[in-house]
mmCIF file of C-alpha atoms in Angstrom:
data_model
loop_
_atom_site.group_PDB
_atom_site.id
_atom_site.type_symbol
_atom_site.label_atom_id
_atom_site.label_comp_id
_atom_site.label_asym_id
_atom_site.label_seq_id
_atom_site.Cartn_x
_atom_site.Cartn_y
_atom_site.Cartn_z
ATOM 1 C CA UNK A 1 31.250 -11.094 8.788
ATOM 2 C CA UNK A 2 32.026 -11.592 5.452
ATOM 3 C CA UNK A 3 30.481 -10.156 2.625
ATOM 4 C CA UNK A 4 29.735 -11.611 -1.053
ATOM 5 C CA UNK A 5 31.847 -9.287 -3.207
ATOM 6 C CA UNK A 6 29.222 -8.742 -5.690
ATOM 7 C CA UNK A 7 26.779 -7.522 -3.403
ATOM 8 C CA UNK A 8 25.281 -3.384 -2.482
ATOM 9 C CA UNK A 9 26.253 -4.058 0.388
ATOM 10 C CA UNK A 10 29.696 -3.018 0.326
ATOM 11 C CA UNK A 11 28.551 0.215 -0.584
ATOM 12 C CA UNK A 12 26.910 0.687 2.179
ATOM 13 C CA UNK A 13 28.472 0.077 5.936
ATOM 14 C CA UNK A 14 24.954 0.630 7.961
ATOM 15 C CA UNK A 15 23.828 -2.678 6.641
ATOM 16 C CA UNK A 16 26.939 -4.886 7.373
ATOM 17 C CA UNK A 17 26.810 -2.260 10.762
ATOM 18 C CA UNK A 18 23.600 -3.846 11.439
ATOM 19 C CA UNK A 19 23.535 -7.608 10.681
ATOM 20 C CA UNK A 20 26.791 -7.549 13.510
ATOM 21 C CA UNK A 21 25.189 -5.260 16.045
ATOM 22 C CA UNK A 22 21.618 -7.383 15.586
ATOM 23 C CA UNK A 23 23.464 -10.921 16.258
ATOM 24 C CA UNK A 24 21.822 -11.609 13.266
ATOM 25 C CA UNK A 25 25.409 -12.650 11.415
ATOM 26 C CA UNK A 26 28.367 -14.228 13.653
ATOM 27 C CA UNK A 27 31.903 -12.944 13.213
ATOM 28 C CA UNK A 28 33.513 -14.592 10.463
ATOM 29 C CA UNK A 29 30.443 -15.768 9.148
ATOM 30 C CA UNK A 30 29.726 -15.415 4.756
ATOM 31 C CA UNK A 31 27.037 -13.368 3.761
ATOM 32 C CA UNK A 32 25.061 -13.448 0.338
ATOM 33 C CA UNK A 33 22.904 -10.285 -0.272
ATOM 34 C CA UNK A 34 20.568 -10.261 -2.872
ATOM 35 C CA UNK A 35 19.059 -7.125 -4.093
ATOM 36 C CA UNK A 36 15.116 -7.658 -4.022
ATOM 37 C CA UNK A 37 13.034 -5.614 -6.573
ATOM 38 C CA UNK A 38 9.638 -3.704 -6.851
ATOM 39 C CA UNK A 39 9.572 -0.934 -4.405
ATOM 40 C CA UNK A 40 10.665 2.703 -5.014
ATOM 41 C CA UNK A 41 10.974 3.591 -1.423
ATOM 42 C CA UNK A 42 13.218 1.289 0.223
ATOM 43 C CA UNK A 43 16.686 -0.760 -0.702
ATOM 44 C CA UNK A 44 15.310 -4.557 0.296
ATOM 45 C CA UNK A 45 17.913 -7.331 0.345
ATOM 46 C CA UNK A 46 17.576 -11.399 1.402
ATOM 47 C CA UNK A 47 19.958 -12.366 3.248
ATOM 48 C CA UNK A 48 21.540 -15.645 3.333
ATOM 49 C CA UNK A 49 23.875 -16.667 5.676
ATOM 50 C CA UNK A 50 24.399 -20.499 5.887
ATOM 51 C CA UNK A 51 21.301 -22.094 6.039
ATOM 52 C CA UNK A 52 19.131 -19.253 7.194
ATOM 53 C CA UNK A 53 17.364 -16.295 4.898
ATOM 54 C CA UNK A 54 15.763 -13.667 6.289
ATOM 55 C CA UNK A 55 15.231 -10.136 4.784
ATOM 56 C CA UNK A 56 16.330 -6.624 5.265
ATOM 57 C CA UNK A 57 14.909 -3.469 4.272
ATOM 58 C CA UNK A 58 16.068 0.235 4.468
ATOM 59 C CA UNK A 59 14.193 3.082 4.083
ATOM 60 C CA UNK A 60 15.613 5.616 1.165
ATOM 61 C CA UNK A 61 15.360 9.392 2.217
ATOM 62 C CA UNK A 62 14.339 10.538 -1.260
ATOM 63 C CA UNK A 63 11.860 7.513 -3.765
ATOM 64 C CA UNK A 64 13.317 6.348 -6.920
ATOM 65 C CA UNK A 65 10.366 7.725 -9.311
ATOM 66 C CA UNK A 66 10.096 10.139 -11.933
ATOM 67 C CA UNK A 67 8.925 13.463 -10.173
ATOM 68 C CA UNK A 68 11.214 14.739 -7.060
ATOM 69 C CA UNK A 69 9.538 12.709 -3.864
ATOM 70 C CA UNK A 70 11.328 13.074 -0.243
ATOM 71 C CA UNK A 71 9.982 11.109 2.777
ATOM 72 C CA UNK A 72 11.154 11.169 6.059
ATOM 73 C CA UNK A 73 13.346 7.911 6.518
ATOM 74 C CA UNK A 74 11.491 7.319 11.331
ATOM 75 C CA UNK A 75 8.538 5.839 8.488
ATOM 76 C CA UNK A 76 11.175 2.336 8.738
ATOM 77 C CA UNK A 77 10.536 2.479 12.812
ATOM 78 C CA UNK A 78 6.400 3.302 12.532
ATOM 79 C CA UNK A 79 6.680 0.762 9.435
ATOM 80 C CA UNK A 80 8.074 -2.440 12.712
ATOM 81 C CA UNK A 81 5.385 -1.128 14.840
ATOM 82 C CA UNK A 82 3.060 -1.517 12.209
ATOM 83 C CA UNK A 83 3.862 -4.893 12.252
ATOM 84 C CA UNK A 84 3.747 -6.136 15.735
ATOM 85 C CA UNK A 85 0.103 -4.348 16.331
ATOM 86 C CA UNK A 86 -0.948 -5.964 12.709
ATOM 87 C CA UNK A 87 0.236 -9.316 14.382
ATOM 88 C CA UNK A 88 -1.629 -9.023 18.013
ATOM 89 C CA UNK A 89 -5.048 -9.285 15.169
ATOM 90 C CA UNK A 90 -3.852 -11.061 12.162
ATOM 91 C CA UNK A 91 -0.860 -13.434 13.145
ATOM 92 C CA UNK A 92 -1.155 -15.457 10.431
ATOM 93 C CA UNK A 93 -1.509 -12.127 7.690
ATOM 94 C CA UNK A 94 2.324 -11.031 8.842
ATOM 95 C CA UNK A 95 5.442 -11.523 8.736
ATOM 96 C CA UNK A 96 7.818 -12.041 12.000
ATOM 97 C CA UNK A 97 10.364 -8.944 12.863
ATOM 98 C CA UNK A 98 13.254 -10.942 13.806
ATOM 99 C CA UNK A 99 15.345 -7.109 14.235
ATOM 100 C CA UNK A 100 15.280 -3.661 14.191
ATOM 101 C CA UNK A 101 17.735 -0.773 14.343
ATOM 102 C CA UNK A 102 15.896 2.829 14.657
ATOM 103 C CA UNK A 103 19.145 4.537 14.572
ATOM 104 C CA UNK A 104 20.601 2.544 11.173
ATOM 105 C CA UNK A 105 16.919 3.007 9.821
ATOM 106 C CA UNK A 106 17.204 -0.788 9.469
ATOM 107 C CA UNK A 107 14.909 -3.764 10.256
ATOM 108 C CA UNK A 108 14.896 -7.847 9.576
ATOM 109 C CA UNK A 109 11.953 -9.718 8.728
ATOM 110 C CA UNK A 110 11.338 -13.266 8.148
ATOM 111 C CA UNK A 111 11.907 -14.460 4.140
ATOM 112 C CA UNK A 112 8.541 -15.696 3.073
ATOM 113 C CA UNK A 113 9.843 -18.363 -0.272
ATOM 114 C CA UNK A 114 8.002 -17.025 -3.511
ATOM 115 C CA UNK A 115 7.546 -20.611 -4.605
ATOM 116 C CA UNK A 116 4.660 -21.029 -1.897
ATOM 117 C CA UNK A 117 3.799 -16.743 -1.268
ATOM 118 C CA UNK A 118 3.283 -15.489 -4.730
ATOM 119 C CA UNK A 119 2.635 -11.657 -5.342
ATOM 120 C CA UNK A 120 -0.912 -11.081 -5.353
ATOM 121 C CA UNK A 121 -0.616 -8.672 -8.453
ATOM 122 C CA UNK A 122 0.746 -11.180 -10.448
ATOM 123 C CA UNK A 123 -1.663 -13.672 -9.861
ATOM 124 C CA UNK A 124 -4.080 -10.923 -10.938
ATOM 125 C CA UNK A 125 -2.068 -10.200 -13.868
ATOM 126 C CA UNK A 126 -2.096 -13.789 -15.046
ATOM 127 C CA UNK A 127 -5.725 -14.316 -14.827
ATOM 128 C CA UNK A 128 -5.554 -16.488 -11.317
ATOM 129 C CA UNK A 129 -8.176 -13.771 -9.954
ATOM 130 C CA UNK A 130 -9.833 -15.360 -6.943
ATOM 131 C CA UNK A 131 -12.969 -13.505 -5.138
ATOM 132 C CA UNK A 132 -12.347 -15.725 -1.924
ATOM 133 C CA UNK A 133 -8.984 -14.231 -1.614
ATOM 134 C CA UNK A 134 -9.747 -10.815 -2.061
ATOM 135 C CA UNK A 135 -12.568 -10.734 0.741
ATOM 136 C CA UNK A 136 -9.825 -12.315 3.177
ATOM 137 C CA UNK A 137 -7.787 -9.002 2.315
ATOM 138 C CA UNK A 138 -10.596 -6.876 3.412
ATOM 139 C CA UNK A 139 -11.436 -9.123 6.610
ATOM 140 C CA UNK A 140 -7.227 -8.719 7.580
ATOM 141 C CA UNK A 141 -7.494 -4.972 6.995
ATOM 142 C CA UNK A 142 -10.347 -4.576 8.893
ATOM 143 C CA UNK A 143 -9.593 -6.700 11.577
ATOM 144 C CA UNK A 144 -6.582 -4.580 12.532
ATOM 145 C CA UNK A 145 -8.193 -1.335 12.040
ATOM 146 C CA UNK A 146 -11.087 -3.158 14.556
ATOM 147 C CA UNK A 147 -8.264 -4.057 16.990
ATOM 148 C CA UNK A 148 -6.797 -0.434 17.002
ATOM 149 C CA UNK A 149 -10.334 1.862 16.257
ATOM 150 C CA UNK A 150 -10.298 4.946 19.142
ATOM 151 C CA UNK A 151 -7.022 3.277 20.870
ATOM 152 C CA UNK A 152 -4.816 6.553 22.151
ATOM 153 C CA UNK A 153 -2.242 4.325 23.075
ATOM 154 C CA UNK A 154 -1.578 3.314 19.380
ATOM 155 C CA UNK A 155 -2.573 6.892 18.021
ATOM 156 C CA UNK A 156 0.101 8.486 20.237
ATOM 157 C CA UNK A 157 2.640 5.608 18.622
ATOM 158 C CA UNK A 158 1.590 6.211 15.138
ATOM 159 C CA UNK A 159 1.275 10.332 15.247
ATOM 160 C CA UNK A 160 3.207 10.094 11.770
ATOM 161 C CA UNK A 161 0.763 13.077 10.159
ATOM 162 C CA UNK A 162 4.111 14.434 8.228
ATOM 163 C CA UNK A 163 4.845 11.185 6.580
ATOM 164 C CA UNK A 164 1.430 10.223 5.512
ATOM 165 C CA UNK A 165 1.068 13.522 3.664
ATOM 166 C CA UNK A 166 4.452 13.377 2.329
ATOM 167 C CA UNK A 167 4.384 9.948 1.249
ATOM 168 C CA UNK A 168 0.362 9.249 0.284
ATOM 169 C CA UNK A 169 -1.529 12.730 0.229
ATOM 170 C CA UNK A 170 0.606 15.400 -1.118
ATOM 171 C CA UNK A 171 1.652 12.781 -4.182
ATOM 172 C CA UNK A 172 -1.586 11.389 -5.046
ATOM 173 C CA UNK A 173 -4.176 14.087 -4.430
ATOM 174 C CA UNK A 174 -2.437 17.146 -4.142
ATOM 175 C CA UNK A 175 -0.187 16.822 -7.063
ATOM 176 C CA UNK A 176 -3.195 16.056 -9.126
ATOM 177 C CA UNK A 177 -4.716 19.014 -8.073
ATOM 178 C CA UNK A 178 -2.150 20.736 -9.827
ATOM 179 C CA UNK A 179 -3.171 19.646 -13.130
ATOM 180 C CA UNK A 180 -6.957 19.305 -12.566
ATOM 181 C CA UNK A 181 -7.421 22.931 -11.572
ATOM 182 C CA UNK A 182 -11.100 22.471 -11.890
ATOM 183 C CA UNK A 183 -10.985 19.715 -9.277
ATOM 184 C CA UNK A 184 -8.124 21.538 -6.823
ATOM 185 C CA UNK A 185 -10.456 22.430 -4.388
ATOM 186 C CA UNK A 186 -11.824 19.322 -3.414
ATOM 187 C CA UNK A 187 -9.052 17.818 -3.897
ATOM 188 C CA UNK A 188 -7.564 19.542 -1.383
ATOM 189 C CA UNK A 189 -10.362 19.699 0.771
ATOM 190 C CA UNK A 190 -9.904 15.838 0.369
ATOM 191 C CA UNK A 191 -6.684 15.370 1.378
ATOM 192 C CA UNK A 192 -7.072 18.144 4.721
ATOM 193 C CA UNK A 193 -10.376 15.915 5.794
ATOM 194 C CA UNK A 194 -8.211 12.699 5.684
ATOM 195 C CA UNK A 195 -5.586 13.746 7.386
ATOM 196 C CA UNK A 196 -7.578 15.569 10.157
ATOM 197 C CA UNK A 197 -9.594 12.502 10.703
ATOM 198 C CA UNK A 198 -7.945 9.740 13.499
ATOM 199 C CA UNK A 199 -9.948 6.639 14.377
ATOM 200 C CA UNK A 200 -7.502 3.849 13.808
ATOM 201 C CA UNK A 201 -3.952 2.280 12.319
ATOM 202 C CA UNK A 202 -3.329 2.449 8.897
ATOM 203 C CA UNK A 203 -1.192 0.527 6.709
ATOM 204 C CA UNK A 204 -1.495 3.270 3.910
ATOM 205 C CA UNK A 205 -0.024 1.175 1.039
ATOM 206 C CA UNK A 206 -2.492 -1.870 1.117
ATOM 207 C CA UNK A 207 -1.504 -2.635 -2.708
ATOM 208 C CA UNK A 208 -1.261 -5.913 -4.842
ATOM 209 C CA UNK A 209 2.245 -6.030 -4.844
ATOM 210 C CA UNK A 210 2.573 -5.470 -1.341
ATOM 211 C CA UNK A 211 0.364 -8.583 -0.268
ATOM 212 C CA UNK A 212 1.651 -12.555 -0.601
ATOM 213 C CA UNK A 213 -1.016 -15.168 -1.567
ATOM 214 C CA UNK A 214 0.287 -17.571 1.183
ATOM 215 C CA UNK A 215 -0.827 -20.485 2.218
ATOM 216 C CA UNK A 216 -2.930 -19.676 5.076
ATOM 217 C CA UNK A 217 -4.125 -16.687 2.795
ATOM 218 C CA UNK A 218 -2.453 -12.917 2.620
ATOM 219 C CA UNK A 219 0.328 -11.312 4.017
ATOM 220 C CA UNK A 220 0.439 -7.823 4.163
ATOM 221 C CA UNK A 221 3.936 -6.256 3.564
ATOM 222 C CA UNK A 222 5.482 -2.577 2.643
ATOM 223 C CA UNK A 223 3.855 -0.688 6.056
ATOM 224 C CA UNK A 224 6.478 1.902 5.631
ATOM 225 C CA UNK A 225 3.120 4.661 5.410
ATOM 226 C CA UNK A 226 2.184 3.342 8.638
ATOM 227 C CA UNK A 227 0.117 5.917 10.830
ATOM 228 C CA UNK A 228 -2.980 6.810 12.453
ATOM 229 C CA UNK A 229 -5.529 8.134 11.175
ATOM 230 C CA UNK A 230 -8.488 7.893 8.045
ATOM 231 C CA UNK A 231 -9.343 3.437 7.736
ATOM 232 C CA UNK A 232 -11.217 4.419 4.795
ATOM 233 C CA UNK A 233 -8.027 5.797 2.863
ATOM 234 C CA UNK A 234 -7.002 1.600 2.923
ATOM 235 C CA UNK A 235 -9.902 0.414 1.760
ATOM 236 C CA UNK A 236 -10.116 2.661 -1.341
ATOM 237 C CA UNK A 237 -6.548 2.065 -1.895
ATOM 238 C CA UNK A 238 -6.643 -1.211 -2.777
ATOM 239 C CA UNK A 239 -10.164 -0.706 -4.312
ATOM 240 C CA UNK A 240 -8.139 1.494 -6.492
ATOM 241 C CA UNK A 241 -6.141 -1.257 -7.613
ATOM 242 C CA UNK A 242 -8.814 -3.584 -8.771
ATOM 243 C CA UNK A 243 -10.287 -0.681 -11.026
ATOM 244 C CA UNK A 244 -6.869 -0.226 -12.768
ATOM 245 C CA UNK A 245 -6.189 -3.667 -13.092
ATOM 246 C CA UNK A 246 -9.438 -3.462 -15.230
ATOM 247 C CA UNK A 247 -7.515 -1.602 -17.803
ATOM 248 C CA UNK A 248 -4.283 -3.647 -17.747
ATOM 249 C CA UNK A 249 -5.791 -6.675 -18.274
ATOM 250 C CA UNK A 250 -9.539 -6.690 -20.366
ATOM 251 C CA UNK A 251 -10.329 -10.016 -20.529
ATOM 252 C CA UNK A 252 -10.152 -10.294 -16.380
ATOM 253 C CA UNK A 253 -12.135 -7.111 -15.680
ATOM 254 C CA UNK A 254 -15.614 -8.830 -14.881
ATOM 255 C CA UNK A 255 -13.506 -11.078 -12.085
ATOM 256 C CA UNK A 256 -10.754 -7.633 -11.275
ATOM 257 C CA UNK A 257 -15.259 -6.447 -10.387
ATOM 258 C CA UNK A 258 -16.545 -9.763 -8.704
ATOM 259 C CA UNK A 259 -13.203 -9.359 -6.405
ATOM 260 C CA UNK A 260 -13.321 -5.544 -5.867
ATOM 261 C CA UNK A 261 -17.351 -6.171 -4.727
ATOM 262 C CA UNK A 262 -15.865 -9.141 -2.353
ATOM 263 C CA UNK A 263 -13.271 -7.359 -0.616
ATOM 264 C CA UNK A 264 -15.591 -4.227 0.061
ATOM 265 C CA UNK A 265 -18.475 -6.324 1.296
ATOM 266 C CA UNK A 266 -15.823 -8.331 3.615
ATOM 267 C CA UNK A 267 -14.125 -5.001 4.473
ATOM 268 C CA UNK A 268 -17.426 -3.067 5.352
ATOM 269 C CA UNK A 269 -19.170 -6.360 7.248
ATOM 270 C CA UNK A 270 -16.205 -5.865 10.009
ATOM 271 C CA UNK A 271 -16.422 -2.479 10.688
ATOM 272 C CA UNK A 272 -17.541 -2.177 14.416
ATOM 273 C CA UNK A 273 -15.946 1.355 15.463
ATOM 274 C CA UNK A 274 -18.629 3.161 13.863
ATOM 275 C CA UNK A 275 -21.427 3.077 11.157
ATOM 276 C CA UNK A 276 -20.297 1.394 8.011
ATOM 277 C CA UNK A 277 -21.998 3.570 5.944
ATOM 278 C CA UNK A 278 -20.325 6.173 7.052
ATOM 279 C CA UNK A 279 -17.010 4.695 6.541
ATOM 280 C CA UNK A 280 -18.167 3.577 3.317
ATOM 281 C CA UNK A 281 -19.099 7.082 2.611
ATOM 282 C CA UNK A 282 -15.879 8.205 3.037
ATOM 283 C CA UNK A 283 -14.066 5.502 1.173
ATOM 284 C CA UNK A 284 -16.543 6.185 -1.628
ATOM 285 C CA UNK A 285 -14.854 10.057 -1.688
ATOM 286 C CA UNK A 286 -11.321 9.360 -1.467
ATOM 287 C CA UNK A 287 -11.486 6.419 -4.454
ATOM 288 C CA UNK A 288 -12.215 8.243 -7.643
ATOM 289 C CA UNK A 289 -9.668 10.543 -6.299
ATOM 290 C CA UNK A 290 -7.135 8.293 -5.980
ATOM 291 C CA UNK A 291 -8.265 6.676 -9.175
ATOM 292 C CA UNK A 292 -7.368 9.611 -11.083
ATOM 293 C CA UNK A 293 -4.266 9.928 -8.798
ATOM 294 C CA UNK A 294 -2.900 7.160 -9.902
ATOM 295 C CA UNK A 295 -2.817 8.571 -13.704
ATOM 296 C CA UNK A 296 -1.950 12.486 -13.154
ATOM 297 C CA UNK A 297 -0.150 12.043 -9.675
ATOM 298 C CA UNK A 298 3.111 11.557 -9.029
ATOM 299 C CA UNK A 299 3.215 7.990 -9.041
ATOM 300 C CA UNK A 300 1.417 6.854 -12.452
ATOM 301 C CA UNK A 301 0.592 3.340 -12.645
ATOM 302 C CA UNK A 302 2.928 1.870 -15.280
ATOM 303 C CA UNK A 303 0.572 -0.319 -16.716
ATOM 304 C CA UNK A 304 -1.688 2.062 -18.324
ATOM 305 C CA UNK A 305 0.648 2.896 -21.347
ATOM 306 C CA UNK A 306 -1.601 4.411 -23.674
ATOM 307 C CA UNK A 307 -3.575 7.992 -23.956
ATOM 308 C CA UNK A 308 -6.650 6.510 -24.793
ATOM 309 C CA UNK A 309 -6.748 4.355 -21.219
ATOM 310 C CA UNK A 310 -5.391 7.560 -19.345
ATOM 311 C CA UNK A 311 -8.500 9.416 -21.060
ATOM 312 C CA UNK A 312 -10.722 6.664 -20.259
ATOM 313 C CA UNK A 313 -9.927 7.003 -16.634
ATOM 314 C CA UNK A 314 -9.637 10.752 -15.909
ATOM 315 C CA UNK A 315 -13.382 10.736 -17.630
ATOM 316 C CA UNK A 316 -14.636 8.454 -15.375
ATOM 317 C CA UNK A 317 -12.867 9.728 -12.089
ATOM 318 C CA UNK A 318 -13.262 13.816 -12.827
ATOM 319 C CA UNK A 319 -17.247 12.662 -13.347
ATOM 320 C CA UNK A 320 -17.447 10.739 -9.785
ATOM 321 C CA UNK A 321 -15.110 13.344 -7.961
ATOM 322 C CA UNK A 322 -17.216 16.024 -8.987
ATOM 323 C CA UNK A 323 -20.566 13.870 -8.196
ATOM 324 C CA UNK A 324 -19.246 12.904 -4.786
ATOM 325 C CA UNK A 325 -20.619 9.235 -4.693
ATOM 326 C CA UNK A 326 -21.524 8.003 -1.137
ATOM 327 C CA UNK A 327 -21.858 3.862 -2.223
ATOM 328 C CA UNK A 328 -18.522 1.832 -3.284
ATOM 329 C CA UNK A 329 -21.170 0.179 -5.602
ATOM 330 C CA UNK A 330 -22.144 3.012 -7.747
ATOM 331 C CA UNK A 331 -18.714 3.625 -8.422
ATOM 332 C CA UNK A 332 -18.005 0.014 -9.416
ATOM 333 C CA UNK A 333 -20.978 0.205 -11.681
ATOM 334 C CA UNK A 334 -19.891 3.424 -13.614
ATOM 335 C CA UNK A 335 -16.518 1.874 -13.918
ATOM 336 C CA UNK A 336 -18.339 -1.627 -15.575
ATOM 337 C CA UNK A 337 -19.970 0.699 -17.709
ATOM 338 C CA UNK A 338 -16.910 2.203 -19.412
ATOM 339 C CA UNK A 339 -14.525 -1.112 -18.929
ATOM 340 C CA UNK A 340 -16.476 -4.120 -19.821
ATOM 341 C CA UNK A 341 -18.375 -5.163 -23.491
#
């Protein structure tokens, strides 16, 4: 194998270790890597070799973000297995492992071509903000947390309690406990409940930029918090999103609202494990949480630039933590309150 001279990959011998020991490159063969961007926990490169492109990812040891965030690197192993249960319910909502290397911390996956999978969050940034789409998210996540509810098999496979809380609960609840001393104690509280509670696989990072508008609808990608435990922590995480996008882009946030009410009603119609209410309950606690997470936690969303926005925000969220909401709606309809004319 031969390697483009210009490429990271030179600078790093597990990769070019792994594309010979997968059979995934030929001896001799030219290799073009080309640094992918957008995620802070993993070096992602396509990979073109000939005719074929395919994609590798490795898992970093410590995240490339402001505050000092280590994760323990097995998440690129439960972040495969993710996959291939995701794929036994969703086929089409995947992408194909085509290779994986546990002991290089290395996997392959198939290349999905931007010109026909765009990013979900850009099509919400550019105004192309489609209800329809967003209740096919909830019906995928769902579906696989319907396929795995109360499975031991799976729970045993996914018993990754250390790096969900290092990777999800200690930066996004706990660390805002740390400036909301007020709040710390249900905060807390919070993140101890969701990690004690096990019912089914979660993807843990179900986030516009992790999800391709694709032709036969989304594609979940980025499993690397993969584990078993709380559904209601996905659900509320990409709730999260569609309240934030509210304050990135005004003039969307009545549709950012008529696609945050379509994914929950999607999400909460397929829930067959238990009561939906009660999951709904639950989802209802962690999301104003979260919410203000994503301003005073340790991984801010870069979008919201200004004080004003960050105020607008923690007001909202430190009123519904405190108030402990049990209906996704009522939260929706404080946020419409503050966010729209």
């Amino acid at each position: 194998m031969s390697v483009s001279a210009t490429s990271p990959a030179v600078a790093d011998p597990a990769l070019s270790e792994f594309l010979n020991r997968s059979g995934l490159v030929k001896p001799g063969e030219g290799v073009q890597l080309v640094p992918l961007t957008g995620g802070v926990a993993s070096d992602i490169f396509r990979v073109e070799v000939g005719e074929r492109t395919f994609v590798v990812k490795k898992a970093l040891a410590r995240l490339r973000v402001a505050q000092e965030w280590n994760a323990p690197v097995s998440r690129n192993a439960s972040e495969v297995g993710w996959f291939i249960e995701a794929q036994r319910a969703v086929p089409q909502a995947v992408p194909d492992i085509l290779a994986h290397d546990p002991a290089l911390g290395l996997f392959a996956m198939t290349y999905l071509d931007p010109a026909h999978h765009s990013i979900w969050k850009n099509e919400l940034r550019d105004g192309r903000v489609s209800a329809g789409f967003a209740a096919a998210v909830g019906q995928a996540v769902v579906a696989i947390h319907e396929a795995t509810a109360r499975s031991a098999e799976v729970a045993r496979r996914f018993s990754n309690d250390e790096t969900f809380h290092a990777i999800r609960l200690e930066p996004y609840l706990e660390a805002t406990a740390r400036r909301h001393g007020d709040l710390a104690e249900e905060l807390c509280a919070l993140s101890r409940d969701t990690l004690r509670r096990k019912l089914a696989l979660v993807h843990g990072d179900v986030s516009p930029k992790n999800i391709l508008a694709g032709p036969a609808g989304p594609v979940l990608l980025d499993a690397e918090c993969a584990w078993y435990g709380e559904p209601a922590f996905d659900l509320a995480f990409c709730l999260n999103h569609l309240l934030l996008k509210c304050v990135w882009k005004r003039q969307h946030a009545a549709q950012y609202l008529a696609s945050f009410d379509a994914l929950a009603a999607a999400y909460i119609s397929g829930v067959g494990w238990e009561p939906p209410e009660a999951v709904e309950a639950r989802a209802a606690r962690l999301l104003p949480a979260l919410f203000l997470g994503r301003i005073d936690g340790k991984s801010p969303a870069e979008y919201i630039t200004t004080e004003a926005d960050r105020e607008r925000v923690r007001r909202v969220a430190r009123h519904l933590i405190a108030s402990r909401p049990k209906r996704l709606s009522h939260i929706r309809d404080q946020w419409a309150k503050e966010i729209l004319p």
